[in-house]
Short mmCIF file of N, CA, C and O in Angstrom, two decimals:
data_model
loop_
_atom_site.label_atom_id
_atom_site.label_comp_id
_atom_site.label_asym_id
_atom_site.label_seq_id
_atom_site.Cartn_x
_atom_site.Cartn_y
_atom_site.Cartn_z
N ILE A 11 28.01 -0.55 40.64
CA ILE A 11 28.29 0.82 40.33
C ILE A 11 27.07 1.41 39.65
O ILE A 11 26.49 0.79 38.77
N MET A 12 26.68 2.59 40.07
CA MET A 12 25.58 3.32 39.45
C MET A 12 26.18 4.27 38.42
O MET A 12 27.18 4.93 38.69
N TYR A 13 25.60 4.31 37.23
CA TYR A 13 26.11 5.21 36.20
C TYR A 13 24.96 5.72 35.35
O TYR A 13 23.85 5.20 35.39
N THR A 14 25.23 6.76 34.56
CA THR A 14 24.24 7.31 33.65
C THR A 14 24.40 6.65 32.30
O THR A 14 25.46 6.75 31.67
N GLY A 15 23.37 5.96 31.86
CA GLY A 15 23.35 5.38 30.53
C GLY A 15 22.48 6.25 29.64
O GLY A 15 21.81 7.16 30.11
N SER A 16 22.48 5.97 28.36
CA SER A 16 21.63 6.77 27.48
C SER A 16 20.87 5.87 26.52
O SER A 16 21.35 4.82 26.10
N ARG A 17 19.68 6.32 26.23
CA ARG A 17 18.81 5.65 25.26
C ARG A 17 18.21 6.77 24.43
O ARG A 17 17.47 7.60 24.97
N ALA A 18 18.57 6.83 23.18
CA ALA A 18 18.19 7.96 22.31
C ALA A 18 18.73 9.23 22.99
O ALA A 18 19.91 9.33 23.24
N GLU A 19 17.85 10.17 23.34
CA GLU A 19 18.30 11.39 24.00
C GLU A 19 18.14 11.34 25.52
O GLU A 19 18.54 12.25 26.21
N ALA A 20 17.56 10.26 26.02
CA ALA A 20 17.31 10.15 27.46
C ALA A 20 18.56 9.71 28.21
O ALA A 20 19.32 8.87 27.73
N GLN A 21 18.77 10.30 29.37
CA GLN A 21 19.84 9.90 30.28
C GLN A 21 19.18 9.15 31.42
O GLN A 21 18.31 9.70 32.10
N LEU A 22 19.56 7.90 31.63
CA LEU A 22 18.85 7.05 32.58
C LEU A 22 19.81 6.34 33.52
O LEU A 22 20.95 6.03 33.16
N PRO A 23 19.34 6.03 34.76
CA PRO A 23 20.19 5.35 35.73
C PRO A 23 20.35 3.87 35.41
O PRO A 23 19.39 3.17 35.14
N CYS A 24 21.61 3.43 35.44
CA CYS A 24 21.95 2.04 35.14
C CYS A 24 22.88 1.50 36.22
O CYS A 24 23.51 2.26 36.95
N LEU A 25 22.96 0.19 36.30
CA LEU A 25 23.84 -0.49 37.24
C LEU A 25 24.84 -1.35 36.50
O LEU A 25 24.55 -1.87 35.42
N ALA A 26 26.00 -1.51 37.10
CA ALA A 26 27.00 -2.46 36.61
C ALA A 26 27.65 -3.10 37.82
O ALA A 26 27.76 -2.48 38.88
N ARG A 27 28.07 -4.31 37.65
CA ARG A 27 28.79 -5.03 38.70
C ARG A 27 30.24 -5.16 38.28
O ARG A 27 30.54 -5.46 37.12
N GLY A 28 31.15 -4.92 39.22
CA GLY A 28 32.57 -4.98 38.90
C GLY A 28 33.23 -6.19 39.52
O GLY A 28 32.75 -6.75 40.50
N ASN A 29 34.38 -6.56 38.95
CA ASN A 29 35.16 -7.61 39.57
C ASN A 29 35.86 -7.05 40.81
O ASN A 29 35.69 -5.88 41.15
N HIS A 30 36.66 -7.84 41.47
CA HIS A 30 37.22 -7.46 42.77
C HIS A 30 38.05 -6.18 42.71
O HIS A 30 38.09 -5.42 43.67
N ASP A 31 38.74 -5.90 41.60
CA ASP A 31 39.55 -4.66 41.54
C ASP A 31 38.95 -3.62 40.58
O ASP A 31 39.61 -2.64 40.23
N LEU A 32 37.72 -3.85 40.16
CA LEU A 32 36.96 -2.94 39.30
C LEU A 32 37.63 -2.66 37.96
O LEU A 32 37.44 -1.60 37.36
N THR A 33 38.39 -3.62 37.45
CA THR A 33 38.99 -3.44 36.13
C THR A 33 38.07 -3.93 35.02
O THR A 33 38.29 -3.62 33.86
N GLN A 34 37.03 -4.69 35.39
CA GLN A 34 36.02 -5.14 34.43
C GLN A 34 34.65 -4.90 35.02
O GLN A 34 34.40 -5.22 36.19
N LEU A 35 33.76 -4.33 34.21
CA LEU A 35 32.39 -4.05 34.64
C LEU A 35 31.42 -4.80 33.75
O LEU A 35 31.61 -4.88 32.53
N THR A 36 30.38 -5.35 34.37
CA THR A 36 29.34 -6.05 33.63
C THR A 36 28.02 -5.33 33.86
O THR A 36 27.54 -5.26 35.00
N PRO A 37 27.42 -4.77 32.80
CA PRO A 37 26.14 -4.07 32.97
C PRO A 37 25.04 -5.03 33.43
O PRO A 37 25.00 -6.20 33.03
N TYR A 38 24.15 -4.52 34.25
CA TYR A 38 22.98 -5.26 34.71
C TYR A 38 22.05 -5.50 33.52
O TYR A 38 21.79 -4.59 32.72
N ALA A 39 21.56 -6.71 33.38
CA ALA A 39 20.73 -7.07 32.21
C ALA A 39 19.42 -6.29 32.15
O ALA A 39 18.86 -6.12 31.06
N GLU A 40 18.93 -5.81 33.27
CA GLU A 40 17.64 -5.11 33.29
C GLU A 40 17.79 -3.59 33.22
O GLU A 40 16.87 -2.86 33.56
N ASN A 41 18.96 -3.09 32.81
CA ASN A 41 19.15 -1.64 32.67
C ASN A 41 18.21 -1.07 31.62
O ASN A 41 17.88 -1.76 30.67
N PRO A 42 17.78 0.14 31.80
CA PRO A 42 18.01 1.04 32.93
C PRO A 42 17.12 0.65 34.11
O PRO A 42 16.04 0.11 33.93
N VAL A 43 17.58 0.94 35.32
CA VAL A 43 16.83 0.55 36.52
C VAL A 43 15.62 1.44 36.75
O VAL A 43 14.69 1.06 37.44
N ILE A 44 15.63 2.63 36.20
CA ILE A 44 14.43 3.49 36.13
C ILE A 44 14.22 3.72 34.64
O ILE A 44 15.08 4.31 33.97
N PRO A 45 13.11 3.22 34.05
CA PRO A 45 12.97 3.21 32.60
C PRO A 45 12.80 4.58 31.94
O PRO A 45 13.07 4.72 30.75
N ALA A 46 12.35 5.57 32.70
CA ALA A 46 12.14 6.89 32.11
C ALA A 46 12.00 7.92 33.23
O ALA A 46 11.63 7.57 34.35
N PRO A 47 12.30 9.18 32.94
CA PRO A 47 12.04 10.23 33.93
C PRO A 47 10.55 10.36 34.18
O PRO A 47 9.73 9.87 33.39
N PRO A 48 10.16 11.03 35.25
CA PRO A 48 8.72 11.23 35.51
C PRO A 48 8.06 11.93 34.32
O PRO A 48 8.53 12.98 33.88
N PRO A 49 6.99 11.36 33.75
CA PRO A 49 6.39 11.92 32.53
C PRO A 49 5.75 13.29 32.73
O PRO A 49 5.61 14.04 31.76
N GLU A 50 5.38 13.63 33.94
CA GLU A 50 4.72 14.91 34.17
C GLU A 50 5.69 16.09 34.22
O GLU A 50 5.27 17.24 34.27
N LEU A 51 6.99 15.81 34.17
CA LEU A 51 7.99 16.87 34.19
C LEU A 51 8.69 16.97 32.84
O LEU A 51 9.01 15.96 32.23
N ASP A 52 8.92 18.18 32.38
CA ASP A 52 9.64 18.40 31.13
C ASP A 52 11.11 18.59 31.49
O ASP A 52 11.58 19.70 31.74
N LEU A 53 11.84 17.47 31.53
CA LEU A 53 13.21 17.50 32.02
C LEU A 53 14.21 17.66 30.88
O LEU A 53 14.01 17.14 29.79
N ILE A 54 15.29 18.36 31.16
CA ILE A 54 16.38 18.49 30.20
C ILE A 54 17.59 17.68 30.66
O ILE A 54 18.61 17.69 30.01
N GLY A 55 17.47 16.98 31.73
CA GLY A 55 18.53 16.11 32.23
C GLY A 55 17.95 15.20 33.31
O GLY A 55 16.97 15.54 33.96
N PHE A 56 18.51 14.01 33.45
CA PHE A 56 18.06 13.05 34.46
C PHE A 56 19.27 12.18 34.77
O PHE A 56 19.44 11.11 34.23
N ARG A 57 20.18 12.73 35.60
CA ARG A 57 21.49 12.10 35.77
C ARG A 57 22.09 12.41 37.12
O ARG A 57 21.41 12.92 37.98
N ASP A 58 23.35 12.12 37.29
CA ASP A 58 24.11 12.37 38.53
C ASP A 58 23.47 11.66 39.72
O ASP A 58 23.11 12.27 40.71
N HIS A 59 23.33 10.38 39.59
CA HIS A 59 22.67 9.53 40.57
C HIS A 59 23.55 9.33 41.80
O HIS A 59 24.75 9.17 41.69
N ARG A 60 22.93 9.33 42.93
CA ARG A 60 23.62 9.01 44.19
C ARG A 60 22.79 7.96 44.91
O ARG A 60 21.57 8.10 45.02
N VAL A 61 23.46 6.93 45.40
CA VAL A 61 22.79 5.82 46.07
C VAL A 61 23.42 5.64 47.44
O VAL A 61 24.62 5.77 47.60
N TRP A 62 22.56 5.40 48.43
CA TRP A 62 23.07 5.11 49.76
C TRP A 62 22.13 4.12 50.45
O TRP A 62 20.99 3.95 50.06
N ARG A 63 22.65 3.47 51.48
CA ARG A 63 21.89 2.46 52.20
C ARG A 63 21.65 2.93 53.62
O ARG A 63 22.54 3.47 54.27
N GLU A 64 20.43 2.72 54.07
CA GLU A 64 20.07 2.96 55.46
C GLU A 64 19.50 1.66 56.01
O GLU A 64 19.38 0.68 55.29
N ALA A 65 19.14 1.67 57.27
CA ALA A 65 18.69 0.43 57.93
C ALA A 65 17.49 -0.21 57.22
O ALA A 65 17.38 -1.43 57.17
N ASP A 66 16.60 0.60 56.66
CA ASP A 66 15.39 0.06 56.05
C ASP A 66 15.49 -0.17 54.55
O ASP A 66 14.52 -0.53 53.91
N GLY A 67 16.65 0.06 53.95
CA GLY A 67 16.79 -0.23 52.52
C GLY A 67 17.70 0.75 51.81
O GLY A 67 18.39 1.56 52.42
N TRP A 68 17.67 0.66 50.48
CA TRP A 68 18.50 1.50 49.62
C TRP A 68 17.70 2.72 49.16
O TRP A 68 16.50 2.63 48.91
N TYR A 69 18.41 3.82 48.99
CA TYR A 69 17.81 5.07 48.51
C TYR A 69 18.62 5.60 47.34
O TYR A 69 19.82 5.36 47.25
N GLN A 70 17.94 6.32 46.48
CA GLN A 70 18.61 6.95 45.34
C GLN A 70 18.05 8.34 45.13
O GLN A 70 16.85 8.57 45.26
N ILE A 71 18.93 9.26 44.81
CA ILE A 71 18.50 10.61 44.44
C ILE A 71 19.07 10.86 43.04
O ILE A 71 20.17 10.41 42.71
N VAL A 72 18.29 11.54 42.21
CA VAL A 72 18.68 11.78 40.82
C VAL A 72 18.61 13.28 40.57
O VAL A 72 17.61 13.93 40.89
N GLY A 73 19.67 13.83 39.99
CA GLY A 73 19.66 15.23 39.61
C GLY A 73 18.91 15.41 38.30
O GLY A 73 18.95 14.55 37.42
N ALA A 74 18.21 16.52 38.17
CA ALA A 74 17.45 16.78 36.95
C ALA A 74 17.35 18.27 36.71
O ALA A 74 17.35 19.06 37.65
N GLY A 75 17.27 18.64 35.46
CA GLY A 75 17.00 20.01 35.08
C GLY A 75 15.59 20.08 34.52
O GLY A 75 15.21 19.29 33.67
N ILE A 76 14.79 21.00 35.05
CA ILE A 76 13.41 21.13 34.60
C ILE A 76 13.33 22.31 33.63
O ILE A 76 13.72 23.42 33.96
N ARG A 77 12.82 22.05 32.44
CA ARG A 77 12.67 23.09 31.43
C ARG A 77 11.53 24.02 31.87
O ARG A 77 10.44 23.56 32.16
N VAL A 78 11.81 25.29 31.93
CA VAL A 78 10.81 26.27 32.32
C VAL A 78 10.67 27.25 31.16
O VAL A 78 11.66 27.77 30.65
N THR A 79 9.44 27.47 30.73
CA THR A 79 9.21 28.40 29.64
C THR A 79 8.25 29.49 30.08
O THR A 79 7.47 29.33 31.00
N CYS A 80 8.33 30.61 29.42
CA CYS A 80 7.41 31.74 29.63
C CYS A 80 7.52 32.39 31.00
O CYS A 80 6.56 32.98 31.47
N LEU A 81 8.64 32.26 31.66
CA LEU A 81 8.85 32.95 32.92
C LEU A 81 10.01 33.91 32.76
O LEU A 81 11.03 33.55 32.19
N PRO A 82 9.88 35.13 33.26
CA PRO A 82 11.00 36.05 33.17
C PRO A 82 12.13 35.60 34.08
O PRO A 82 11.89 34.99 35.12
N PRO A 83 13.37 35.91 33.72
CA PRO A 83 14.47 35.54 34.62
C PRO A 83 14.40 36.33 35.91
O PRO A 83 14.03 37.50 35.92
N ARG A 84 14.69 35.68 37.00
CA ARG A 84 14.66 36.30 38.32
C ARG A 84 15.94 35.95 39.05
O ARG A 84 16.40 34.83 38.96
N PRO A 85 16.45 36.91 39.81
CA PRO A 85 17.63 36.55 40.62
C PRO A 85 17.22 35.62 41.74
O PRO A 85 16.15 35.77 42.33
N LEU A 86 18.05 34.65 42.02
CA LEU A 86 17.77 33.73 43.11
C LEU A 86 18.10 34.35 44.46
O LEU A 86 17.52 34.01 45.46
N HIS A 87 19.05 35.26 44.44
CA HIS A 87 19.47 35.87 45.70
C HIS A 87 19.89 37.30 45.40
O HIS A 87 20.62 37.55 44.45
N ARG A 88 19.41 38.21 46.17
CA ARG A 88 19.78 39.61 46.01
C ARG A 88 20.33 40.12 47.32
O ARG A 88 19.74 39.88 48.37
N ARG A 89 21.44 40.80 47.26
CA ARG A 89 22.05 41.32 48.47
C ARG A 89 22.47 42.76 48.23
O ARG A 89 23.15 43.06 47.27
N ARG A 90 22.03 43.61 49.09
CA ARG A 90 22.48 44.99 49.03
C ARG A 90 23.66 45.14 49.98
O ARG A 90 23.66 44.58 51.07
N ARG A 91 24.62 45.91 49.57
CA ARG A 91 25.81 46.11 50.39
C ARG A 91 25.42 46.91 51.63
O ARG A 91 24.81 47.96 51.54
N PRO A 92 25.76 46.40 52.81
CA PRO A 92 25.44 47.17 54.02
C PRO A 92 26.29 48.42 54.11
O PRO A 92 27.38 48.48 53.55
N LYS A 93 25.77 49.42 54.79
CA LYS A 93 26.54 50.65 54.98
C LYS A 93 27.74 50.34 55.86
O LYS A 93 27.64 49.57 56.80
N MET A 94 28.83 50.95 55.53
CA MET A 94 30.05 50.72 56.30
C MET A 94 30.20 51.85 57.33
O MET A 94 29.81 52.97 57.08
N CYS A 95 30.70 51.51 58.46
CA CYS A 95 30.98 52.53 59.45
C CYS A 95 32.37 52.29 60.01
O CYS A 95 32.88 51.17 59.95
N CYS A 96 32.94 53.30 60.52
CA CYS A 96 34.27 53.18 61.10
C CYS A 96 34.23 53.76 62.51
O CYS A 96 33.78 54.87 62.71
N CYS A 97 34.63 52.97 63.42
CA CYS A 97 34.68 53.44 64.80
C CYS A 97 36.13 53.50 65.20
O CYS A 97 36.78 52.48 65.36
N CYS A 98 36.65 54.70 65.38
CA CYS A 98 38.06 54.87 65.73
C CYS A 98 38.19 55.44 67.12
O CYS A 98 37.46 56.23 67.54
#
């Protein structure tokens, strides 16, 4: 099982192995499996891990929030209402 563990304020990906009915979990001794978020990014989160297997191996994607400073807020999507017409 992949889960988010914490070390100080960091949220890090960890593994645990469960018994046959998953009523007991044993953490992997080498946790966290990724020791730190990428140092070049100022992250405010590093969690919500998803793991999947393909023919050539295992893959993982990690959700993260990047702290952005000194930028004005901008709308991500702007939509103007189209003109309505009626054809009777």
